[in-house]
Amino acid sequence: MAIEKGHRFAIDFDEAFPQGLVMVGEVIPDNEFQSREDRAAGRPVRQRVDEVTGKRQWRAAVTDPGETKAKRASFEVTFLADVQPVPTTAEALPGMRPVELDGLTAEPRVGGQGEFKYQTYVFRATGFKAASGKTSSRSAGTSSASGEGKAA
């Protein structure tokens, strides 16, 4: 039995990111590309809609402190929700906050170019979990999970 391309695997946040995630910046709408002609004609910007769930797409830049390769530590998470998700934690530094994702899924993809290809994942979530304060248990893990642009 084959798994179809584009299948999204549900995964527990603590399993994917044992050291947690740090969100950099804010959650913003994931808008469709708007050409110069569209802007000149005054056409409105349209937010992307997920073809599987039918929900609006939002995106946020995150950093995985457990990733050892700097180029693959930061990536974007796509949120699938009718309204903009709001983080439940306070900022640790200006523009940076530790977050936990709810309804997390991972979709395998091939990243890289030419002979330098590697396995990556596209992470999607439905929102943020309430702050649990489990910071001490997160530092014990050493495995690295992958995200968009990150190797497995």
PDB file of N, CA, C and O in Angstrom, residues 15 24 30 32 41 50-51 53 77 83 91 98 101 110 127-128 134 139 141:
ATOM      1  N   GLU A  15       7.708  15.562  20.259  1.00  0.00           N
ATOM      2  CA  GLU A  15       8.485  14.595  19.486  1.00  0.00           C
ATOM      3  C   GLU A  15       9.229  15.280  18.334  1.00  0.00           C
ATOM      4  O   GLU A  15      10.380  14.968  18.046  1.00  0.00           O
ATOM      5  N   VAL A  24       9.951  34.063  15.699  1.00  0.00           N
ATOM      6  CA  VAL A  24      10.613  35.336  15.443  1.00  0.00           C
ATOM      7  C   VAL A  24       9.649  36.200  14.648  1.00  0.00           C
ATOM      8  O   VAL A  24       9.236  35.835  13.547  1.00  0.00           O
ATOM      9  N   ASP A  30      -0.719  34.496   4.771  1.00  0.00           N
ATOM     10  CA  ASP A  30       0.037  33.904   3.666  1.00  0.00           C
ATOM     11  C   ASP A  30      -0.702  34.280   2.386  1.00  0.00           C
ATOM     12  O   ASP A  30      -1.633  33.597   1.975  1.00  0.00           O
ATOM     13  N   GLU A  32      -1.360  35.247  -1.682  1.00  0.00           N
ATOM     14  CA  GLU A  32      -0.982  34.801  -3.013  1.00  0.00           C
ATOM     15  C   GLU A  32      -0.110  35.867  -3.661  1.00  0.00           C
ATOM     16  O   GLU A  32      -0.188  37.047  -3.324  1.00  0.00           O
ATOM     17  N   ALA A  41      -3.703  47.552 -11.403  1.00  0.00           N
ATOM     18  CA  ALA A  41      -5.144  47.536 -11.661  1.00  0.00           C
ATOM     19  C   ALA A  41      -5.956  47.681 -10.378  1.00  0.00           C
ATOM     20  O   ALA A  41      -7.183  47.771 -10.440  1.00  0.00           O
ATOM     21  N   ASP A  50      -5.978  26.660   2.175  1.00  0.00           N
ATOM     22  CA  ASP A  50      -5.472  25.289   2.101  1.00  0.00           C
ATOM     23  C   ASP A  50      -6.461  24.425   1.336  1.00  0.00           C
ATOM     24  O   ASP A  50      -7.656  24.410   1.646  1.00  0.00           O
ATOM     25  N   GLU A  51      -5.960  23.699   0.322  1.00  0.00           N
ATOM     26  CA  GLU A  51      -6.854  22.886  -0.504  1.00  0.00           C
ATOM     27  C   GLU A  51      -7.381  21.658   0.213  1.00  0.00           C
ATOM     28  O   GLU A  51      -8.411  21.112  -0.149  1.00  0.00           O
ATOM     29  N   THR A  53      -7.993  21.407   3.839  1.00  0.00           N
ATOM     30  CA  THR A  53      -8.909  21.754   4.923  1.00  0.00           C
ATOM     31  C   THR A  53      -9.891  22.868   4.568  1.00  0.00           C
ATOM     32  O   THR A  53     -10.908  23.011   5.233  1.00  0.00           O
ATOM     33  N   VAL A  77       6.496  28.078   9.525  1.00  0.00           N
ATOM     34  CA  VAL A  77       5.397  27.167   9.841  1.00  0.00           C
ATOM     35  C   VAL A  77       4.134  27.791   9.255  1.00  0.00           C
ATOM     36  O   VAL A  77       3.920  28.997   9.379  1.00  0.00           O
ATOM     37  N   VAL A  83      -9.264  32.303  11.597  1.00  0.00           N
ATOM     38  CA  VAL A  83      -8.828  33.595  12.127  1.00  0.00           C
ATOM     39  C   VAL A  83      -7.349  33.509  12.479  1.00  0.00           C
ATOM     40  O   VAL A  83      -6.816  32.425  12.700  1.00  0.00           O
ATOM     41  N   GLU A  91       6.852  37.606  25.138  1.00  0.00           N
ATOM     42  CA  GLU A  91       8.140  37.705  24.454  1.00  0.00           C
ATOM     43  C   GLU A  91       9.281  37.515  25.445  1.00  0.00           C
ATOM     44  O   GLU A  91       9.286  38.106  26.515  1.00  0.00           O
ATOM     45  N   PRO A  98       9.074  31.953  22.935  1.00  0.00           N
ATOM     46  CA  PRO A  98       8.983  30.494  22.853  1.00  0.00           C
ATOM     47  C   PRO A  98       7.533  30.106  22.597  1.00  0.00           C
ATOM     48  O   PRO A  98       6.625  30.702  23.178  1.00  0.00           O
ATOM     49  N   LEU A 101       3.190  24.405  19.346  1.00  0.00           N
ATOM     50  CA  LEU A 101       2.182  24.364  18.297  1.00  0.00           C
ATOM     51  C   LEU A 101       1.148  23.286  18.574  1.00  0.00           C
ATOM     52  O   LEU A 101       1.471  22.214  19.088  1.00  0.00           O
ATOM     53  N   VAL A 110      11.406  16.881  -0.711  1.00  0.00           N
ATOM     54  CA  VAL A 110      12.817  16.822  -1.080  1.00  0.00           C
ATOM     55  C   VAL A 110      13.310  18.256  -1.200  1.00  0.00           C
ATOM     56  O   VAL A 110      12.688  19.084  -1.865  1.00  0.00           O
ATOM     57  N   GLY A 127      -2.789  26.037  15.490  1.00  0.00           N
ATOM     58  CA  GLY A 127      -2.709  27.154  16.428  1.00  0.00           C
ATOM     59  C   GLY A 127      -1.592  26.942  17.428  1.00  0.00           C
ATOM     60  O   GLY A 127      -0.682  26.149  17.209  1.00  0.00           O
ATOM     61  N   PHE A 128      -1.714  27.675  18.538  1.00  0.00           N
ATOM     62  CA  PHE A 128      -0.720  27.607  19.604  1.00  0.00           C
ATOM     63  C   PHE A 128      -1.310  26.921  20.822  1.00  0.00           C
ATOM     64  O   PHE A 128      -2.476  27.115  21.148  1.00  0.00           O
ATOM     65  N   LYS A 134       7.311  23.759  30.521  1.00  0.00           N
ATOM     66  CA  LYS A 134       8.134  22.550  30.586  1.00  0.00           C
ATOM     67  C   LYS A 134       9.535  22.813  30.049  1.00  0.00           C
ATOM     68  O   LYS A 134      10.105  21.991  29.388  1.00  0.00           O
ATOM     69  N   SER A 139      15.384  20.631  27.480  1.00  0.00           N
ATOM     70  CA  SER A 139      16.832  20.680  27.283  1.00  0.00           C
ATOM     71  C   SER A 139      17.469  19.297  27.318  1.00  0.00           C
ATOM     72  O   SER A 139      18.616  19.143  26.932  1.00  0.00           O
ATOM     73  N   GLY A 141      16.563  16.613  25.524  1.00  0.00           N
ATOM     74  CA  GLY A 141      16.598  15.972  24.208  1.00  0.00           C
ATOM     75  C   GLY A 141      17.749  16.450  23.357  1.00  0.00           C
ATOM     76  O   GLY A 141      18.132  17.599  23.412  1.00  0.00           O
TER      77      GLY A 141
END
